[in-house]
CSV table of C-alpha atoms in Angstrom, one decimal:
chain,number,residue,atom,x,y,z
A,1,UNK,CA,-3.9,-8.5,10.8
A,2,UNK,CA,-6.0,-5.9,9.0
A,3,UNK,CA,-3.0,-3.7,8.2
A,4,UNK,CA,-1.3,-6.6,6.5
A,5,UNK,CA,-4.3,-7.2,4.3
A,6,UNK,CA,-4.6,-3.5,3.4
A,7,UNK,CA,-0.9,-3.5,2.4
A,8,UNK,CA,-1.3,-6.6,0.3
A,9,UNK,CA,-4.3,-5.1,-1.4
A,10,UNK,CA,-2.2,-2.1,-2.3
A,11,UNK,CA,0.7,-4.3,-3.6
A,12,UNK,CA,-1.1,-7.1,-5.4
A,13,UNK,CA,-3.6,-5.9,-8.0
A,14,UNK,CA,-5.2,-9.3,-8.1
A,15,UNK,CA,-6.4,-8.8,-4.5
A,16,UNK,CA,-9.3,-6.3,-4.8
A,17,UNK,CA,-12.2,-7.4,-2.6
A,18,UNK,CA,-15.6,-5.9,-3.2
A,19,UNK,CA,-17.1,-3.7,-0.5
A,20,UNK,CA,-20.7,-3.6,0.8
A,21,UNK,CA,-22.7,-0.4,1.3
A,22,UNK,CA,-21.1,0.2,4.7
A,23,UNK,CA,-17.7,0.0,3.1
A,24,UNK,CA,-16.7,-3.3,4.6
A,25,UNK,CA,-14.7,-5.6,2.5
A,26,UNK,CA,-16.4,-8.8,1.2
A,27,UNK,CA,-13.8,-11.5,0.6
A,28,UNK,CA,-14.7,-14.2,-1.9
A,29,UNK,CA,-13.3,-17.8,-1.8
A,30,UNK,CA,-10.9,-16.7,-4.5
A,31,UNK,CA,-9.7,-13.8,-2.4
A,32,UNK,CA,-9.1,-16.0,0.6
A,33,UNK,CA,-7.2,-18.6,-1.5
A,34,UNK,CA,-5.1,-15.8,-2.9
A,35,UNK,CA,-4.4,-14.4,0.6
A,36,UNK,CA,-3.3,-17.8,1.8
A,37,UNK,CA,-1.2,-18.3,-1.2
A,38,UNK,CA,0.6,-15.0,-0.8
A,39,UNK,CA,1.1,-15.7,2.9
A,40,UNK,CA,2.6,-19.1,2.1
A,41,UNK,CA,5.0,-17.7,-0.5
A,42,UNK,CA,6.2,-15.0,1.8
A,43,UNK,CA,6.7,-17.4,4.7
A,44,UNK,CA,8.5,-19.9,2.6
A,45,UNK,CA,10.8,-17.2,1.3
A,46,UNK,CA,11.2,-15.8,4.8
A,47,UNK,CA,10.5,-12.4,3.2
A,48,UNK,CA,9.9,-10.2,6.2
A,49,UNK,CA,11.4,-7.0,4.7
A,50,UNK,CA,11.2,-5.3,1.3
A,51,UNK,CA,14.8,-6.4,0.6
A,52,UNK,CA,14.1,-10.0,1.5
A,53,UNK,CA,11.0,-9.9,-0.7
A,54,UNK,CA,12.9,-8.5,-3.6
A,55,UNK,CA,15.7,-11.1,-3.1
A,56,UNK,CA,13.1,-13.9,-3.1
A,57,UNK,CA,11.5,-12.6,-6.3
A,58,UNK,CA,14.9,-12.2,-8.0
A,59,UNK,CA,15.8,-15.8,-7.0
A,60,UNK,CA,12.5,-17.1,-8.4
A,61,UNK,CA,13.0,-15.3,-11.6
A,62,UNK,CA,16.5,-16.7,-12.0
A,63,UNK,CA,15.1,-20.2,-11.5
A,64,UNK,CA,12.6,-19.9,-14.4
A,65,UNK,CA,13.9,-21.2,-17.7
A,66,UNK,CA,12.7,-20.2,-21.2
A,67,UNK,CA,11.0,-23.7,-21.4
A,68,UNK,CA,9.2,-23.0,-18.1
A,69,UNK,CA,7.9,-19.7,-19.4
A,70,UNK,CA,6.9,-21.2,-22.7
A,71,UNK,CA,5.0,-24.0,-21.0
A,72,UNK,CA,3.2,-21.5,-18.7
A,73,UNK,CA,2.0,-19.4,-21.6
A,74,UNK,CA,0.8,-22.6,-23.4
A,75,UNK,CA,-1.0,-23.6,-20.2
A,76,UNK,CA,-2.7,-20.2,-20.2
A,77,UNK,CA,-3.9,-20.7,-23.7
A,78,UNK,CA,-1.4,-18.7,-25.6
A,79,UNK,CA,0.3,-20.0,-28.7
A,80,UNK,CA,4.1,-19.8,-29.0
A,81,UNK,CA,5.7,-18.9,-32.3
């Protein structure tokens, strides 16, 4: 639904499709993959409300260990000291 996409565009700064001269959104393959990823995460978490979404995010944050975070930063090219 269009209203869901507009909401996600307002909530997720990574989702910013370009617009053509008429103001229509032009979604790239990257945008579409991100939309599908967001949809999967929300469905897997059964996050239908703001409270459910916040609970899912809190649960995910609790599951991340310091080693997980360190490995992620290394994967992204950052050096750990």
